[in-house]
């Protein structure tokens, strides 16, 4: 394989001069530049990207750290990040943190060693200080860390209120909530939205709120226990679609019907929500737009372009299907 040294000796210049030409940095006379370019052509030299990143301390690569790509929300987000990054000339390295601080820190170290130019992060454990200490651009997506970090999130509380009110409008009198993990900001905002709507009803009882940890199996188990304890429940708002799908399954397992006995509404608007029987009513997040905006904003930071707004709370909308 042709190396930078071969190019240098073919052109009769030093390796440093070839580097200057390749990286368009530092003075090189017009004559020398032509000689180097000719040597590159004649030898068909392809600059080594790793060597270039070591030299320039940048790589046209960004990191994307998500909790778990097997959660169907995150591939949709990742696809948008990748499409946008590719259009702008960047590649994406994907890391799954499992929501664990040790893995998040490990991946941040690894990404820094690979000279990524910036990171998009969906984290509920990292602090403002840890992120600022990286000294590279970071955009937080889906999960808010601090108002000082560029962020793309959605109207979680508003969406939860819409969902709960919608079940009320459908005549449901005992509405339960399957919430997400207690340490995740968006799960708390969705739970608060639910409580704002039904928390003062005389029938309301804290045990109408159960934790499904944003996972299908946990949600199936939690829904079965909930409905066995409270057979009067006739509506469920689940804080994500994966748990809502779990709730539909639990209702079926108990020999009840959705929506006739129990109406169910989710949150996210993932593609899978259209594949269930019955199809899922949900609060749709603009998932693709979020990924697009995060990647575009991160790259604007990397390229030091002017940025008008750095904190986005995007709107959500109710999509009515069959489960309610
Ligand atoms: O399904 C995963 C959930 O985690 C989504 O609701 C999303 O908002 C994320 O935080």
Coordinates of C-alpha atoms and ligand atoms in Angstrom, one line a residue:
X1 CA 0.0 0.0 0.0
X2 CA 1.3 3.5 -0.9
X3 CA 2.2 5.5 2.2
X4 CA 2.7 9.2 2.8
X5 CA 6.5 8.5 2.8
X6 CA 6.3 7.1 -0.8
X7 CA 4.5 10.3 -1.9
X8 CA 7.1 12.4 -0.2
X9 CA 10.1 10.7 -1.8
X10 CA 8.3 10.5 -5.2
X11 CA 7.7 14.3 -5.1
X12 CA 11.2 14.9 -3.6
X13 CA 9.8 16.7 -0.5
X14 CA 9.5 15.9 3.2
X15 CA 6.6 14.0 4.8
X16 CA 5.7 17.2 6.7
X17 CA 5.3 19.1 3.4
X18 CA 2.9 16.3 2.1
X19 CA 0.9 16.6 5.3
X20 CA 0.6 20.4 4.9
X21 CA -0.7 19.9 1.4
X22 CA -3.2 17.2 2.5
X23 CA -4.5 19.2 5.4
X24 CA -4.4 22.6 3.6
X25 CA -2.5 23.9 6.6
X26 CA 0.7 25.9 6.7
X27 CA 2.7 27.5 3.9
X28 CA 3.6 25.5 0.7
X29 CA 4.8 27.1 -2.5
X30 CA 2.6 26.7 -5.6
X31 CA 5.4 24.7 -7.3
X32 CA 5.8 22.2 -4.4
X33 CA 2.0 21.8 -4.1
X34 CA 1.8 20.8 -7.7
X35 CA 4.6 18.3 -7.3
X36 CA 2.9 16.7 -4.3
X37 CA -0.5 16.6 -6.1
X38 CA 1.1 15.0 -9.1
X39 CA 2.8 12.4 -6.9
X40 CA -0.5 11.6 -5.2
X41 CA -2.1 11.1 -8.6
X42 CA 0.7 9.0 -10.1
X43 CA 0.9 6.7 -7.1
X44 CA -2.9 6.7 -6.6
X45 CA -2.3 7.6 -2.9
X46 CA -5.4 7.4 -0.6
X47 CA -4.7 9.3 2.7
X48 CA -5.1 7.2 5.8
X49 CA -8.1 8.6 7.7
X50 CA -6.7 7.5 11.0
X51 CA -3.5 9.3 10.4
X52 CA -5.4 12.3 9.3
X53 CA -7.4 12.4 12.5
X54 CA -4.3 12.0 14.6
X55 CA -2.8 14.9 12.8
X56 CA -5.8 17.2 12.8
X57 CA -7.4 15.9 16.0
X58 CA -10.7 15.6 14.2
X59 CA -12.3 12.8 12.3
X60 CA -15.5 13.9 10.7
X61 CA -17.1 11.3 13.0
X62 CA -19.7 11.8 15.7
X63 CA -20.7 9.5 18.6
X64 CA -24.2 8.6 19.4
X65 CA -24.8 7.1 22.9
X66 CA -28.3 5.7 23.5
X67 CA -29.5 3.5 26.4
X68 CA -30.6 0.6 24.2
X69 CA -30.9 0.2 20.5
X70 CA -33.3 -2.8 20.9
X71 CA -35.8 -0.4 22.3
X72 CA -37.7 0.4 19.0
X73 CA -37.7 4.2 19.7
X74 CA -33.9 4.5 19.4
X75 CA -33.4 2.9 16.0
X76 CA -35.8 5.4 14.5
X77 CA -33.8 8.2 16.2
X78 CA -30.5 6.8 15.2
X79 CA -31.6 6.5 11.6
X80 CA -32.3 10.2 11.5
X81 CA -29.0 11.1 13.1
X82 CA -27.1 8.9 10.6
X83 CA -29.0 10.2 7.5
X84 CA -28.4 13.8 8.5
X85 CA -24.8 13.3 9.5
X86 CA -24.1 11.4 6.2
X87 CA -25.6 14.3 4.2
X88 CA -23.2 16.7 6.0
X89 CA -20.2 14.5 5.5
X90 CA -19.9 12.8 8.9
X91 CA -20.1 9.2 10.0
X92 CA -21.7 8.0 13.3
X93 CA -20.4 5.6 15.9
X94 CA -23.2 4.0 17.9
X95 CA -22.8 3.0 21.5
X96 CA -25.4 1.3 23.8
X97 CA -25.1 2.4 27.4
X98 CA -27.9 0.4 29.0
X99 CA -28.5 3.5 31.0
X100 CA -25.5 2.7 33.2
X101 CA -23.1 5.5 34.2
X102 CA -20.0 3.3 34.0
X103 CA -20.8 2.3 30.4
X104 CA -21.6 5.9 29.4
X105 CA -18.3 7.1 30.8
X106 CA -16.4 4.2 29.2
X107 CA -17.9 5.1 25.8
X108 CA -17.2 8.8 26.2
X109 CA -13.5 7.9 26.8
X110 CA -13.5 5.6 23.8
X111 CA -15.1 8.2 21.6
X112 CA -12.6 10.9 22.8
X113 CA -9.7 8.5 22.0
X114 CA -11.1 8.1 18.5
X115 CA -11.2 11.9 18.1
X116 CA -14.9 12.2 17.4
X117 CA -15.8 15.7 16.7
X118 CA -18.9 15.7 18.9
X119 CA -21.4 13.5 20.7
X120 CA -25.2 13.1 20.7
X121 CA -26.3 11.6 24.0
X122 CA -29.5 10.2 25.5
X123 CA -28.5 9.9 29.2
X124 CA -30.2 10.1 32.6
X125 CA -27.1 9.7 34.6
X126 CA -24.4 12.1 33.4
X127 CA -24.1 15.6 34.9
X128 CA -23.7 19.0 33.3
X129 CA -20.0 19.1 34.7
X130 CA -19.1 15.7 33.2
X131 CA -20.3 16.8 29.8
X132 CA -18.6 20.2 29.9
X133 CA -15.3 18.6 30.9
X134 CA -15.2 16.8 27.5
X135 CA -14.5 20.1 25.8
X136 CA -16.2 19.0 22.6
X137 CA -19.7 19.8 21.4
X138 CA -22.4 17.6 22.9
X139 CA -26.2 17.6 22.2
X140 CA -28.6 15.9 24.6
X141 CA -31.5 14.2 23.0
X142 CA -34.8 12.9 24.4
X143 CA -33.6 13.2 28.0
X144 CA -32.9 16.7 29.4
X145 CA -29.7 17.0 31.5
X146 CA -29.4 20.8 32.0
X147 CA -30.5 24.0 30.4
X148 CA -26.8 24.8 29.7
X149 CA -26.4 21.8 27.3
X150 CA -27.9 22.0 23.8
X151 CA -31.0 19.8 23.9
X152 CA -33.8 18.4 21.9
X153 CA -36.7 17.0 23.9
X154 CA -40.5 17.0 23.6
X155 CA -43.6 18.3 25.4
X156 CA -43.8 15.3 27.8
X157 CA -46.1 16.7 30.3
X158 CA -48.5 18.2 27.7
X159 CA -48.5 14.9 25.9
X160 CA -49.4 13.0 29.1
X161 CA -52.2 15.4 29.8
X162 CA -53.6 15.0 26.3
X163 CA -53.5 11.2 26.6
X164 CA -55.2 11.1 30.0
X165 CA -57.9 13.7 29.0
X166 CA -58.5 11.7 25.8
X167 CA -59.3 8.6 27.9
X168 CA -61.7 10.7 30.0
X169 CA -63.4 12.0 26.9
X170 CA -63.8 8.4 25.8
X171 CA -65.8 7.9 29.0
X172 CA -63.2 6.1 31.0
X173 CA -63.8 6.5 34.7
X174 CA -60.8 4.7 36.3
X175 CA -57.6 5.5 34.5
X176 CA -54.2 4.0 35.5
X177 CA -50.7 4.9 34.5
X178 CA -47.8 2.6 33.6
X179 CA -44.8 4.9 34.2
X180 CA -41.2 4.8 33.1
X181 CA -38.2 4.6 35.5
X182 CA -38.2 7.1 38.4
X183 CA -34.8 8.5 37.7
X184 CA -35.6 9.5 34.1
X185 CA -36.8 13.1 33.6
X186 CA -39.2 12.4 30.8
X187 CA -40.9 9.5 32.7
X188 CA -41.4 11.9 35.6
X189 CA -42.8 14.6 33.4
X190 CA -45.3 12.1 31.8
X191 CA -46.3 10.9 35.3
X192 CA -46.9 14.5 36.5
X193 CA -49.0 15.2 33.4
X194 CA -51.2 12.2 34.2
X195 CA -51.5 13.2 37.9
X196 CA -52.4 16.8 37.0
X197 CA -55.5 15.5 35.1
X198 CA -56.7 12.8 37.5
X199 CA -54.8 13.3 40.8
X200 CA -57.7 15.2 42.4
X201 CA -60.5 12.8 41.4
X202 CA -62.1 11.1 44.4
X203 CA -61.3 7.7 43.0
X204 CA -57.6 8.4 42.4
X205 CA -55.3 6.2 44.3
X206 CA -51.4 6.2 44.2
X207 CA -51.5 2.4 43.5
X208 CA -53.1 3.2 40.1
X209 CA -49.5 4.2 39.1
X210 CA -47.2 1.2 38.4
X211 CA -43.6 1.1 37.0
X212 CA -43.0 -0.7 33.7
X213 CA -39.4 0.6 33.4
X214 CA -40.0 1.5 29.7
X215 CA -39.8 -2.2 28.9
X216 CA -42.4 -4.6 27.5
X217 CA -41.9 -7.6 29.8
X218 CA -41.9 -5.4 32.9
X219 CA -45.0 -3.7 31.7
X220 CA -46.8 -7.0 31.0
X221 CA -46.1 -8.1 34.6
X222 CA -47.0 -4.7 36.1
X223 CA -50.3 -4.5 34.1
X224 CA -51.3 -8.0 35.2
X225 CA -50.7 -7.2 38.9
X226 CA -52.5 -3.8 38.5
X227 CA -55.6 -5.3 36.9
X228 CA -55.8 -8.1 39.4
X229 CA -55.6 -5.6 42.3
X230 CA -57.9 -3.1 40.6
X231 CA -60.4 -4.9 38.3
X232 CA -62.3 -1.6 38.1
X233 CA -59.7 0.0 35.8
X234 CA -61.0 0.8 32.4
X235 CA -58.3 2.9 30.9
X236 CA -54.5 2.9 30.9
X237 CA -52.0 5.5 29.8
X238 CA -48.6 3.9 29.3
X239 CA -45.5 6.3 29.2
X240 CA -44.1 4.6 26.0
X241 CA -45.5 2.5 23.2
X242 CA -43.4 -0.5 24.1
X243 CA -45.2 -0.7 27.5
X244 CA -48.5 0.1 25.9
X245 CA -48.0 -2.9 23.6
X246 CA -47.2 -5.0 26.8
X247 CA -50.4 -3.7 28.4
X248 CA -52.5 -4.9 25.4
X249 CA -50.9 -8.3 25.7
X250 CA -51.5 -8.4 29.5
X251 CA -55.2 -7.4 29.0
X252 CA -55.5 -10.2 26.4
X253 CA -53.8 -12.7 28.8
X254 CA -56.4 -11.9 31.5
X255 CA -59.2 -12.7 29.0
X256 CA -60.3 -9.0 28.7
X257 CA -60.6 -6.9 25.6
X258 CA -58.9 -3.7 24.3
X259 CA -60.5 -1.2 24.0
X260 CA -64.0 -2.6 25.0
X261 CA -63.0 -3.4 28.6
X262 CA -59.8 -1.4 28.9
X263 CA -58.8 1.5 26.6
X264 CA -55.0 1.9 26.1
X265 CA -52.9 4.8 24.9
X266 CA -49.1 4.9 24.5
X267 CA -46.5 7.6 24.0
X268 CA -43.8 7.8 21.2
X269 CA -45.5 7.0 17.9
X270 CA -42.9 4.3 16.9
X271 CA -43.7 2.4 13.7
X272 CA -44.6 -0.7 15.6
X273 CA -47.6 1.0 17.1
X274 CA -49.4 0.6 13.8
X275 CA -48.6 -3.2 13.7
X276 CA -50.5 -4.3 16.8
X277 CA -54.0 -5.6 16.9
X278 CA -55.7 -3.4 17.8
X279 CA -53.5 -0.7 16.4
X280 CA -52.3 1.6 19.2
X281 CA -53.6 5.1 19.9
X282 CA -50.5 7.1 21.0
X283 CA -49.0 10.5 21.6
X284 CA -46.6 10.9 18.7
X285 CA -43.2 12.4 19.1
X286 CA -41.5 13.8 16.0
X287 CA -38.8 11.2 16.4
X288 CA -37.2 11.6 13.0
X289 CA -37.1 15.4 13.3
X290 CA -35.5 15.2 16.7
X291 CA -32.7 13.1 15.3
X292 CA -32.3 15.4 12.3
X293 CA -32.2 18.5 14.4
X294 CA -29.7 17.0 16.9
X295 CA -27.3 16.0 14.2
X296 CA -27.6 19.3 12.3
X297 CA -27.1 21.3 15.5
X298 CA -24.1 19.3 16.6
X299 CA -22.4 19.7 13.3
X300 CA -23.1 23.4 13.3
X301 CA -21.3 23.6 16.7
X302 CA -18.4 21.5 15.4
X303 CA -18.1 23.7 12.3
X304 CA -18.4 26.8 14.5
X305 CA -21.4 28.1 12.6
X306 CA -23.8 30.6 14.1
X307 CA -26.6 28.9 16.0
X308 CA -29.9 30.7 16.8
X309 CA -31.5 28.3 19.3
X310 CA -29.9 25.6 21.4
X311 CA -32.8 24.2 23.4
X312 CA -35.8 22.7 21.6
X313 CA -38.9 21.3 23.3
X314 CA -40.8 20.0 20.3
X315 CA -44.6 19.5 20.2
X316 CA -46.3 16.1 20.3
X317 CA -49.7 15.1 18.9
X318 CA -52.4 12.6 19.6
X319 CA -52.9 9.9 17.0
X320 CA -56.1 8.0 17.5
X321 CA -56.2 4.4 16.4
X322 CA -58.1 1.4 17.6
X323 CA -56.9 0.7 21.2
X324 CA -58.9 3.5 22.7
Ligands
LIG1 O1 -39.3 4.0 24.6 C1 -38.2 4.7 25.1 C2 -38.6 5.8 25.8 O2 -37.5 6.4 26.3 C3 -39.3 6.8 24.9 O3 -40.5 7.2 25.4 C4 -38.4 8.0 24.8 O4 -38.9 9.2 25.0 C5 -37.3 7.6 25.8 O5 -36.9 8.4 26.8

